[in-house]
mmCIF file of N, CA and C in Angstrom:
data_model
loop_
_atom_site.group_PDB
_atom_site.id
_atom_site.type_symbol
_atom_site.label_atom_id
_atom_site.label_comp_id
_atom_site.label_asym_id
_atom_site.label_seq_id
_atom_site.Cartn_x
_atom_site.Cartn_y
_atom_site.Cartn_z
ATOM 1 N N ARG P 792 189.781 242.936 156.263
ATOM 2 C CA ARG P 792 189.248 241.692 155.776
ATOM 3 C C ARG P 792 188.690 241.914 154.385
ATOM 4 N N ASP P 793 189.025 241.043 153.481
ATOM 5 C CA ASP P 793 188.493 241.080 152.127
ATOM 6 C C ASP P 793 187.839 239.753 151.823
ATOM 7 N N ASP P 794 186.854 239.802 150.959
ATOM 8 C CA ASP P 794 186.166 238.592 150.546
ATOM 9 C C ASP P 794 186.494 238.302 149.094
ATOM 10 N N GLY P 795 186.520 237.047 148.765
ATOM 11 C CA GLY P 795 186.741 236.626 147.395
ATOM 12 C C GLY P 795 185.937 235.382 147.117
ATOM 13 N N LEU P 796 185.695 235.121 145.859
ATOM 14 C CA LEU P 796 184.902 233.967 145.473
ATOM 15 C C LEU P 796 185.513 233.378 144.225
ATOM 16 N N GLY P 797 185.656 232.080 144.212
ATOM 17 C CA GLY P 797 186.204 231.397 143.043
ATOM 18 C C GLY P 797 185.400 230.148 142.752
ATOM 19 N N SER P 798 185.449 229.729 141.521
ATOM 20 C CA SER P 798 184.740 228.532 141.111
ATOM 21 C C SER P 798 185.660 227.718 140.222
ATOM 22 N N CYS P 799 185.609 226.424 140.402
ATOM 23 C CA CYS P 799 186.449 225.536 139.621
ATOM 24 C C CYS P 799 185.611 224.338 139.210
ATOM 25 N N THR P 800 185.638 224.042 137.935
ATOM 26 C CA THR P 800 184.863 222.912 137.435
ATOM 27 C C THR P 800 185.792 221.891 136.798
ATOM 28 N N LYS P 801 185.255 220.731 136.573
ATOM 29 C CA LYS P 801 185.961 219.647 135.895
ATOM 30 C C LYS P 801 187.225 219.209 136.629
ATOM 31 N N LYS P 802 187.163 219.217 137.923
ATOM 32 C CA LYS P 802 188.261 218.697 138.743
ATOM 33 C C LYS P 802 187.693 217.600 139.628
ATOM 34 N N SER P 803 188.470 216.550 139.813
ATOM 35 C CA SER P 803 188.042 215.470 140.700
ATOM 36 C C SER P 803 188.249 215.903 142.142
ATOM 37 N N GLY P 804 187.728 215.127 143.065
ATOM 38 C CA GLY P 804 187.886 215.425 144.494
ATOM 39 C C GLY P 804 189.341 215.558 144.905
ATOM 40 N N PRO P 805 190.208 214.590 144.570
ATOM 41 C CA PRO P 805 191.619 214.720 144.935
ATOM 42 C C PRO P 805 192.302 215.925 144.275
ATOM 43 N N GLU P 806 191.928 216.243 143.052
ATOM 44 C CA GLU P 806 192.507 217.416 142.383
ATOM 45 C C GLU P 806 192.089 218.696 143.090
ATOM 46 N N MET P 807 190.825 218.761 143.496
ATOM 47 C CA MET P 807 190.338 219.941 144.219
ATOM 48 C C MET P 807 191.040 220.074 145.567
ATOM 49 N N ASP P 808 191.250 218.955 146.245
ATOM 50 C CA ASP P 808 191.942 218.978 147.529
ATOM 51 C C ASP P 808 193.368 219.496 147.361
ATOM 52 N N LYS P 809 194.037 219.046 146.331
ATOM 53 C CA LYS P 809 195.402 219.495 146.059
ATOM 54 C C LYS P 809 195.422 220.992 145.730
ATOM 55 N N LEU P 810 194.473 221.438 144.928
ATOM 56 C CA LEU P 810 194.364 222.858 144.590
ATOM 57 C C LEU P 810 194.103 223.688 145.835
ATOM 58 N N TRP P 811 193.174 223.241 146.663
ATOM 59 C CA TRP P 811 192.834 223.930 147.909
ATOM 60 C C TRP P 811 194.065 224.080 148.787
ATOM 61 N N LYS P 812 194.834 223.002 148.943
ATOM 62 C CA LYS P 812 196.033 223.044 149.783
ATOM 63 C C LYS P 812 197.080 223.989 149.213
ATOM 64 N N SER P 813 197.220 224.037 147.908
ATOM 65 C CA SER P 813 198.215 224.939 147.319
ATOM 66 C C SER P 813 197.802 226.402 147.501
ATOM 67 N N ILE P 814 196.519 226.697 147.420
ATOM 68 C CA ILE P 814 196.045 228.071 147.648
ATOM 69 C C ILE P 814 196.305 228.486 149.085
ATOM 70 N N VAL P 815 195.990 227.607 150.027
ATOM 71 C CA VAL P 815 196.237 227.900 151.440
ATOM 72 C C VAL P 815 197.730 228.144 151.674
ATOM 73 N N ALA P 816 198.593 227.342 151.035
ATOM 74 C CA ALA P 816 200.043 227.491 151.199
ATOM 75 C C ALA P 816 200.530 228.840 150.687
ATOM 76 N N VAL P 817 199.997 229.291 149.565
ATOM 77 C CA VAL P 817 200.392 230.596 149.017
ATOM 78 C C VAL P 817 200.044 231.707 150.001
ATOM 79 N N PHE P 818 198.825 231.693 150.516
ATOM 80 C CA PHE P 818 198.413 232.727 151.458
ATOM 81 C C PHE P 818 199.232 232.661 152.741
ATOM 82 N N LYS P 819 199.439 231.455 153.244
ATOM 83 C CA LYS P 819 200.220 231.286 154.471
ATOM 84 C C LYS P 819 201.644 231.787 154.270
ATOM 85 N N GLY P 820 202.223 231.553 153.094
ATOM 86 C CA GLY P 820 203.565 232.031 152.781
ATOM 87 C C GLY P 820 203.671 233.546 152.812
ATOM 88 N N GLU P 821 202.567 234.233 152.599
ATOM 89 C CA GLU P 821 202.536 235.695 152.645
ATOM 90 C C GLU P 821 202.097 236.214 154.014
ATOM 91 N N GLY P 822 201.901 235.297 154.972
ATOM 92 C CA GLY P 822 201.485 235.704 156.318
ATOM 93 C C GLY P 822 200.008 236.025 156.413
ATOM 94 N N LEU P 823 199.222 235.503 155.505
ATOM 95 C CA LEU P 823 197.782 235.769 155.488
ATOM 96 C C LEU P 823 197.008 234.512 155.830
ATOM 97 N N LYS P 824 195.811 234.714 156.347
ATOM 98 C CA LYS P 824 194.926 233.592 156.635
ATOM 99 C C LYS P 824 193.838 233.551 155.561
ATOM 100 N N ILE P 825 193.390 232.358 155.263
ATOM 101 C CA ILE P 825 192.339 232.186 154.264
ATOM 102 C C ILE P 825 191.395 231.089 154.729
ATOM 103 N N THR P 826 190.134 231.288 154.459
ATOM 104 C CA THR P 826 189.129 230.273 154.727
ATOM 105 C C THR P 826 188.606 229.793 153.382
ATOM 106 N N VAL P 827 188.620 228.506 153.171
ATOM 107 C CA VAL P 827 188.167 227.931 151.909
ATOM 108 C C VAL P 827 187.005 226.990 152.199
ATOM 109 N N GLU P 828 185.930 227.168 151.453
ATOM 110 C CA GLU P 828 184.793 226.258 151.536
ATOM 111 C C GLU P 828 184.654 225.605 150.175
ATOM 112 N N THR P 829 184.550 224.290 150.178
ATOM 113 C CA THR P 829 184.477 223.579 148.907
ATOM 114 C C THR P 829 183.151 222.855 148.760
ATOM 115 N N ASN P 830 182.880 222.434 147.540
ATOM 116 C CA ASN P 830 181.686 221.658 147.194
ATOM 117 C C ASN P 830 180.392 222.393 147.507
ATOM 118 N N LEU P 831 180.387 223.711 147.309
ATOM 119 C CA LEU P 831 179.173 224.495 147.521
ATOM 120 C C LEU P 831 178.390 224.568 146.215
ATOM 121 N N ILE P 832 177.103 224.397 146.312
ATOM 122 C CA ILE P 832 176.225 224.524 145.150
ATOM 123 C C ILE P 832 175.560 225.890 145.166
ATOM 124 N N ILE P 833 175.183 226.356 146.362
ATOM 125 C CA ILE P 833 174.582 227.680 146.542
ATOM 126 C C ILE P 833 175.429 228.437 147.548
ATOM 127 N N THR P 834 175.773 229.677 147.207
ATOM 128 C CA THR P 834 176.581 230.480 148.119
ATOM 129 C C THR P 834 176.156 231.939 148.055
ATOM 130 N N ASN P 835 176.310 232.630 149.170
ATOM 131 C CA ASN P 835 176.036 234.062 149.242
ATOM 132 C C ASN P 835 177.368 234.788 149.194
ATOM 133 N N TYR P 836 177.445 235.790 148.346
ATOM 134 C CA TYR P 836 178.655 236.595 148.243
ATOM 135 C C TYR P 836 178.233 238.050 148.132
ATOM 136 N N LEU P 837 178.638 238.830 149.125
ATOM 137 C CA LEU P 837 178.252 240.231 149.223
ATOM 138 C C LEU P 837 176.728 240.333 149.178
ATOM 139 N N ASP P 838 176.136 240.907 148.139
ATOM 140 C CA ASP P 838 174.683 241.068 148.108
ATOM 141 C C ASP P 838 174.014 240.188 147.055
ATOM 142 N N VAL P 839 174.675 239.070 146.705
ATOM 143 C CA VAL P 839 174.138 238.171 145.683
ATOM 144 C C VAL P 839 174.198 236.730 146.169
ATOM 145 N N THR P 840 173.151 235.961 145.873
ATOM 146 C CA THR P 840 173.151 234.517 146.094
ATOM 147 C C THR P 840 173.346 233.854 144.744
ATOM 148 N N PHE P 841 174.349 232.981 144.669
ATOM 149 C CA PHE P 841 174.626 232.258 143.432
ATOM 150 C C PHE P 841 174.180 230.810 143.578
ATOM 151 N N ASP P 842 173.422 230.332 142.616
ATOM 152 C CA ASP P 842 173.049 228.925 142.536
ATOM 153 C C ASP P 842 173.829 228.362 141.358
ATOM 154 N N LEU P 843 174.926 227.667 141.655
ATOM 155 C CA LEU P 843 175.822 227.200 140.609
ATOM 156 C C LEU P 843 175.239 226.059 139.794
ATOM 157 N N ARG P 844 174.377 225.276 140.387
ATOM 158 C CA ARG P 844 173.773 224.162 139.659
ATOM 159 C C ARG P 844 172.771 224.669 138.615
ATOM 160 N N LYS P 845 171.916 225.604 139.024
ATOM 161 C CA LYS P 845 170.900 226.141 138.107
ATOM 162 C C LYS P 845 171.420 227.317 137.279
ATOM 163 N N GLU P 846 172.623 227.793 137.607
ATOM 164 C CA GLU P 846 173.234 228.945 136.950
ATOM 165 C C GLU P 846 172.346 230.180 137.051
ATOM 166 N N LEU P 847 171.843 230.422 138.271
ATOM 167 C CA LEU P 847 171.009 231.581 138.558
ATOM 168 C C LEU P 847 171.647 232.398 139.669
ATOM 169 N N TYR P 848 171.294 233.665 139.722
ATOM 170 C CA TYR P 848 171.728 234.529 140.819
ATOM 171 C C TYR P 848 170.602 235.483 141.159
ATOM 172 N N ASN P 849 170.524 235.853 142.414
ATOM 173 C CA ASN P 849 169.473 236.738 142.878
ATOM 174 C C ASN P 849 169.954 237.558 144.066
ATOM 175 N N PRO P 850 169.260 238.657 144.374
ATOM 176 C CA PRO P 850 169.672 239.521 145.477
ATOM 177 C C PRO P 850 169.670 238.784 146.813
ATOM 178 N N TYR P 851 170.616 239.158 147.672
ATOM 179 C CA TYR P 851 170.740 238.555 148.993
ATOM 180 C C TYR P 851 170.829 239.658 150.035
ATOM 181 N N LEU P 852 170.055 239.509 151.084
ATOM 182 C CA LEU P 852 170.153 240.369 152.262
ATOM 183 C C LEU P 852 170.428 239.470 153.453
ATOM 184 N N ARG P 853 171.315 239.907 154.313
ATOM 185 C CA ARG P 853 171.578 239.127 155.521
ATOM 186 C C ARG P 853 170.315 239.054 156.375
ATOM 187 N N PRO P 854 170.179 238.003 157.171
ATOM 188 C CA PRO P 854 168.997 237.894 158.039
ATOM 189 C C PRO P 854 168.868 239.128 158.939
ATOM 190 N N ASN P 855 167.654 239.569 159.118
ATOM 191 C CA ASN P 855 167.328 240.732 159.951
ATOM 192 C C ASN P 855 167.955 242.013 159.434
ATOM 193 N N SER P 856 168.277 242.067 158.157
ATOM 194 C CA SER P 856 168.852 243.257 157.544
ATOM 195 C C SER P 856 167.832 243.852 156.590
ATOM 196 N N LYS P 857 167.674 245.162 156.630
ATOM 197 C CA LYS P 857 166.742 245.839 155.741
ATOM 198 C C LYS P 857 167.454 247.028 155.115
ATOM 199 N N PRO P 858 167.221 247.268 153.828
ATOM 200 C CA PRO P 858 167.849 248.432 153.200
ATOM 201 C C PRO P 858 167.255 249.727 153.745
ATOM 202 N N VAL P 859 168.096 250.743 153.840
ATOM 203 C CA VAL P 859 167.677 252.064 154.300
ATOM 204 C C VAL P 859 168.241 253.078 153.315
ATOM 205 N N TYR P 860 167.409 254.005 152.873
ATOM 206 C CA TYR P 860 167.832 255.002 151.895
ATOM 207 C C TYR P 860 167.638 256.405 152.435
ATOM 208 N N ASN P 861 168.332 257.367 151.837
ATOM 209 C CA ASN P 861 168.187 258.772 152.213
ATOM 210 C C ASN P 861 166.776 259.228 151.890
ATOM 211 N N ASN P 862 166.197 260.020 152.766
ATOM 212 C CA ASN P 862 164.860 260.534 152.554
ATOM 213 C C ASN P 862 164.853 261.470 151.352
ATOM 214 N N CYS P 863 163.747 261.454 150.617
ATOM 215 C CA CYS P 863 163.661 262.294 149.423
ATOM 216 C C CYS P 863 163.686 263.783 149.771
ATOM 217 N N GLN P 864 163.398 264.122 151.026
ATOM 218 C CA GLN P 864 163.435 265.519 151.475
ATOM 219 C C GLN P 864 164.773 265.890 152.121
ATOM 220 N N SER P 865 165.756 265.000 152.044
ATOM 221 C CA SER P 865 167.048 265.271 152.678
ATOM 222 C C SER P 865 167.770 266.401 151.949
ATOM 223 N N ASN P 866 168.859 266.859 152.546
ATOM 224 C CA ASN P 866 169.600 267.961 151.937
ATOM 225 C C ASN P 866 170.680 267.464 150.967
ATOM 226 N N HIS P 867 170.544 266.251 150.483
ATOM 227 C CA HIS P 867 171.455 265.755 149.459
ATOM 228 C C HIS P 867 171.165 266.497 148.145
ATOM 229 N N PRO P 868 172.118 266.537 147.246
ATOM 230 C CA PRO P 868 171.869 267.229 145.972
ATOM 231 C C PRO P 868 170.625 266.663 145.280
ATOM 232 N N PRO P 869 169.808 267.533 144.710
ATOM 233 C CA PRO P 869 168.579 267.076 144.040
ATOM 234 C C PRO P 869 168.832 266.020 142.967
ATOM 235 N N SER P 870 169.971 266.109 142.293
ATOM 236 C CA SER P 870 170.260 265.109 141.259
ATOM 237 C C SER P 870 170.384 263.718 141.862
ATOM 238 N N ILE P 871 170.859 263.626 143.103
ATOM 239 C CA ILE P 871 170.989 262.333 143.785
ATOM 240 C C ILE P 871 169.625 261.838 144.240
ATOM 241 N N THR P 872 168.878 262.689 144.925
ATOM 242 C CA THR P 872 167.572 262.255 145.438
ATOM 243 C C THR P 872 166.615 261.914 144.297
ATOM 244 N N ARG P 873 166.726 262.630 143.191
ATOM 245 C CA ARG P 873 165.856 262.370 142.047
ATOM 246 C C ARG P 873 166.191 261.014 141.405
ATOM 247 N N GLN P 874 167.466 260.654 141.386
ATOM 248 C CA GLN P 874 167.910 259.445 140.709
ATOM 249 C C GLN P 874 167.912 258.190 141.586
ATOM 250 N N LEU P 875 167.699 258.338 142.890
ATOM 251 C CA LEU P 875 167.811 257.188 143.795
ATOM 252 C C LEU P 875 166.937 255.998 143.378
ATOM 253 N N PRO P 876 165.652 256.174 143.094
ATOM 254 C CA PRO P 876 164.854 255.007 142.696
ATOM 255 C C PRO P 876 165.400 254.300 141.448
ATOM 256 N N SER P 877 165.851 255.059 140.465
ATOM 257 C CA SER P 877 166.385 254.408 139.259
ATOM 258 C C SER P 877 167.722 253.727 139.547
ATOM 259 N N MET P 878 168.515 254.273 140.474
ATOM 260 C CA MET P 878 169.770 253.617 140.853
ATOM 261 C C MET P 878 169.487 252.300 141.565
ATOM 262 N N ILE P 879 168.479 252.289 142.438
ATOM 263 C CA ILE P 879 168.100 251.065 143.146
ATOM 264 C C ILE P 879 167.577 250.047 142.138
ATOM 265 N N LEU P 880 166.753 250.487 141.202
ATOM 266 C CA LEU P 880 166.220 249.604 140.162
ATOM 267 C C LEU P 880 167.356 248.975 139.359
ATOM 268 N N LYS P 881 168.311 249.784 138.932
ATOM 269 C CA LYS P 881 169.421 249.271 138.129
ATOM 270 C C LYS P 881 170.260 248.272 138.925
ATOM 271 N N SER P 882 170.511 248.600 140.182
ATOM 272 C CA SER P 882 171.292 247.703 141.034
ATOM 273 C C SER P 882 170.570 246.377 141.239
ATOM 274 N N LEU P 883 169.298 246.448 141.576
ATOM 275 C CA LEU P 883 168.509 245.245 141.831
ATOM 276 C C LEU P 883 168.380 244.386 140.571
ATOM 277 N N ALA P 884 168.156 245.028 139.433
ATOM 278 C CA ALA P 884 168.038 244.278 138.175
ATOM 279 C C ALA P 884 169.372 243.634 137.797
ATOM 280 N N SER P 885 170.484 244.300 138.104
ATOM 281 C CA SER P 885 171.784 243.754 137.710
ATOM 282 C C SER P 885 172.195 242.543 138.548
ATOM 283 N N ILE P 886 171.620 242.387 139.733
ATOM 284 C CA ILE P 886 171.938 241.219 140.561
ATOM 285 C C ILE P 886 170.802 240.198 140.566
ATOM 286 N N SER P 887 169.897 240.344 139.603
ATOM 287 C CA SER P 887 168.801 239.386 139.410
ATOM 288 C C SER P 887 168.993 238.722 138.053
ATOM 289 N N SER P 888 169.053 237.407 138.038
ATOM 290 C CA SER P 888 169.300 236.721 136.776
ATOM 291 C C SER P 888 168.078 236.716 135.866
ATOM 292 N N ASN P 889 166.904 236.945 136.443
ATOM 293 C CA ASN P 889 165.689 236.963 135.622
ATOM 294 C C ASN P 889 164.593 237.745 136.345
ATOM 295 N N GLU P 890 163.480 237.920 135.683
ATOM 296 C CA GLU P 890 162.387 238.713 136.240
ATOM 297 C C GLU P 890 161.798 238.075 137.496
ATOM 298 N N GLU P 891 161.760 236.757 137.545
ATOM 299 C CA GLU P 891 161.211 236.065 138.716
ATOM 300 C C GLU P 891 162.023 236.379 139.972
ATOM 301 N N SER P 892 163.336 236.306 139.888
ATOM 302 C CA SER P 892 164.154 236.594 141.074
ATOM 303 C C SER P 892 164.068 238.072 141.437
ATOM 304 N N PHE P 893 163.939 238.941 140.432
ATOM 305 C CA PHE P 893 163.760 240.368 140.686
ATOM 306 C C PHE P 893 162.464 240.605 141.463
ATOM 307 N N ASN P 894 161.366 240.005 140.987
ATOM 308 C CA ASN P 894 160.065 240.212 141.631
ATOM 309 C C ASN P 894 160.007 239.635 143.039
ATOM 310 N N GLN P 895 160.762 238.570 143.312
ATOM 311 C CA GLN P 895 160.795 238.021 144.669
ATOM 312 C C GLN P 895 161.505 238.968 145.622
ATOM 313 N N ALA P 896 162.504 239.680 145.139
ATOM 314 C CA ALA P 896 163.301 240.542 146.006
ATOM 315 C C ALA P 896 162.749 241.960 146.114
ATOM 316 N N LYS P 897 162.013 242.428 145.140
ATOM 317 C CA LYS P 897 161.668 243.839 145.073
ATOM 318 C C LYS P 897 160.791 244.377 146.201
ATOM 319 N N PRO P 898 159.880 243.603 146.826
ATOM 320 C CA PRO P 898 159.025 244.205 147.857
ATOM 321 C C PRO P 898 159.789 244.876 148.996
ATOM 322 N N ILE P 899 160.852 244.276 149.470
ATOM 323 C CA ILE P 899 161.582 244.868 150.594
ATOM 324 C C ILE P 899 162.283 246.170 150.180
ATOM 325 N N TYR P 900 162.727 246.236 148.919
ATOM 326 C CA TYR P 900 163.366 247.455 148.424
ATOM 327 C C TYR P 900 162.328 248.548 148.174
ATOM 328 N N GLU P 901 161.169 248.178 147.635
ATOM 329 C CA GLU P 901 160.093 249.153 147.441
ATOM 330 C C GLU P 901 159.620 249.701 148.780
ATOM 331 N N GLN P 902 159.516 248.834 149.788
ATOM 332 C CA GLN P 902 159.100 249.268 151.108
ATOM 333 C C GLN P 902 160.102 250.260 151.691
ATOM 334 N N ALA P 903 161.392 249.990 151.535
ATOM 335 C CA ALA P 903 162.426 250.908 152.034
ATOM 336 C C ALA P 903 162.356 252.245 151.303
ATOM 337 N N LEU P 904 162.103 252.211 150.004
ATOM 338 C CA LEU P 904 161.965 253.459 149.253
ATOM 339 C C LEU P 904 160.735 254.250 149.721
ATOM 340 N N ARG P 905 159.615 253.555 149.957
ATOM 341 C CA ARG P 905 158.408 254.243 150.455
ATOM 342 C C ARG P 905 158.660 254.892 151.805
ATOM 343 N N LYS P 906 159.378 254.194 152.679
ATOM 344 C CA LYS P 906 159.694 254.765 153.992
ATOM 345 C C LYS P 906 160.564 256.004 153.871
ATOM 346 N N SER P 907 161.282 256.112 152.757
ATOM 347 C CA SER P 907 162.144 257.273 152.533
ATOM 348 C C SER P 907 161.455 258.346 151.696
ATOM 349 N N GLY P 908 160.161 258.150 151.424
ATOM 350 C CA GLY P 908 159.381 259.170 150.739
ATOM 351 C C GLY P 908 159.268 259.008 149.232
ATOM 352 N N TYR P 909 159.755 257.936 148.686
ATOM 353 C CA TYR P 909 159.660 257.689 147.243
ATOM 354 C C TYR P 909 158.469 256.771 146.985
ATOM 355 N N ASN P 910 157.683 257.069 145.966
ATOM 356 C CA ASN P 910 156.483 256.279 145.691
ATOM 357 C C ASN P 910 156.530 255.551 144.360
ATOM 358 N N GLU P 911 157.652 255.622 143.666
ATOM 359 C CA GLU P 911 157.753 254.992 142.354
ATOM 360 C C GLU P 911 157.906 253.477 142.497
ATOM 361 N N PRO P 912 157.097 252.701 141.764
ATOM 362 C CA PRO P 912 157.256 251.242 141.817
ATOM 363 C C PRO P 912 158.497 250.819 141.031
ATOM 364 N N LEU P 913 159.071 249.709 141.428
ATOM 365 C CA LEU P 913 160.229 249.153 140.734
ATOM 366 C C LEU P 913 159.743 248.136 139.716
ATOM 367 N N GLY P 914 160.031 248.360 138.471
ATOM 368 C CA GLY P 914 159.637 247.437 137.412
ATOM 369 C C GLY P 914 160.862 246.818 136.790
ATOM 370 N N TYR P 915 160.788 245.542 136.523
ATOM 371 C CA TYR P 915 161.942 244.815 135.983
ATOM 372 C C TYR P 915 162.249 245.255 134.565
ATOM 373 N N SER P 916 163.500 245.447 134.310
ATOM 374 C CA SER P 916 163.981 245.629 132.945
ATOM 375 C C SER P 916 165.314 244.906 132.881
ATOM 376 N N ASN P 917 165.549 244.251 131.798
ATOM 377 C CA ASN P 917 166.757 243.440 131.660
ATOM 378 C C ASN P 917 167.943 244.365 131.413
ATOM 379 N N ILE P 918 168.492 244.904 132.483
ATOM 380 C CA ILE P 918 169.598 245.841 132.404
ATOM 381 C C ILE P 918 170.898 245.065 132.370
ATOM 382 N N GLN P 919 171.602 245.194 131.300
ATOM 383 C CA GLN P 919 172.924 244.588 131.191
ATOM 384 C C GLN P 919 173.885 245.712 130.846
ATOM 385 N N ASN P 920 174.962 245.852 131.599
ATOM 386 C CA ASN P 920 175.952 246.868 131.293
ATOM 387 C C ASN P 920 176.717 246.465 130.045
ATOM 388 N N LYS P 921 176.570 247.263 129.021
ATOM 389 C CA LYS P 921 177.296 247.000 127.782
ATOM 390 C C LYS P 921 178.671 247.636 127.916
ATOM 391 N N PRO P 922 179.702 247.034 127.318
ATOM 392 C CA PRO P 922 181.026 247.627 127.390
ATOM 393 C C PRO P 922 180.991 249.065 126.882
ATOM 394 N N GLY P 923 181.526 249.954 127.701
ATOM 395 C CA GLY P 923 181.598 251.350 127.323
ATOM 396 C C GLY P 923 180.318 252.132 127.504
ATOM 397 N N GLN P 924 179.275 251.498 128.030
ATOM 398 C CA GLN P 924 177.980 252.177 128.151
ATOM 399 C C GLN P 924 178.064 253.382 129.080
ATOM 400 N N ASN P 925 178.789 253.275 130.157
ATOM 401 C CA ASN P 925 178.852 254.359 131.126
ATOM 402 C C ASN P 925 180.123 255.192 130.982
ATOM 403 N N GLU P 926 180.857 254.991 129.938
ATOM 404 C CA GLU P 926 182.101 255.726 129.746
ATOM 405 C C GLU P 926 181.872 256.934 128.859
ATOM 406 N N ARG P 927 182.393 258.064 129.304
ATOM 407 C CA ARG P 927 182.303 259.287 128.516
ATOM 408 C C ARG P 927 183.669 259.600 127.946
ATOM 409 N N GLU P 928 183.666 260.215 126.795
ATOM 410 C CA GLU P 928 184.924 260.704 126.263
ATOM 411 C C GLU P 928 185.242 261.990 126.972
ATOM 412 N N ARG P 929 186.479 262.156 127.337
ATOM 413 C CA ARG P 929 186.891 263.378 128.047
ATOM 414 C C ARG P 929 187.877 264.153 127.230
#
């Protein structure tokens, strides 16, 4: 099973219906099933909630779901255990459209980090991946 998300603007209701039917036909022609939901303003996709009207996005956790991380005393390589809080910070900041949504989501992630032996607080920074930022020349 794979998930996908698409958005279409400036189409009337009948145009959207026609588009929806053509997408379903393409998938059916390949022997695949597809579920299409239309006219959504807010939707959850993977670990992000998108608010299309306000053009905001924020972290999403399924109900009764809590993040769990490797303990800082685990036998994972020290480079991994040392970097875990900053990796969580970068991930959380990248799926938060602003500081307010980051601060609303951060307590549950900080709590999970504390349970795993990490005591560093998560502070918002506007992390945007710049093209080529993580690419090394080889």
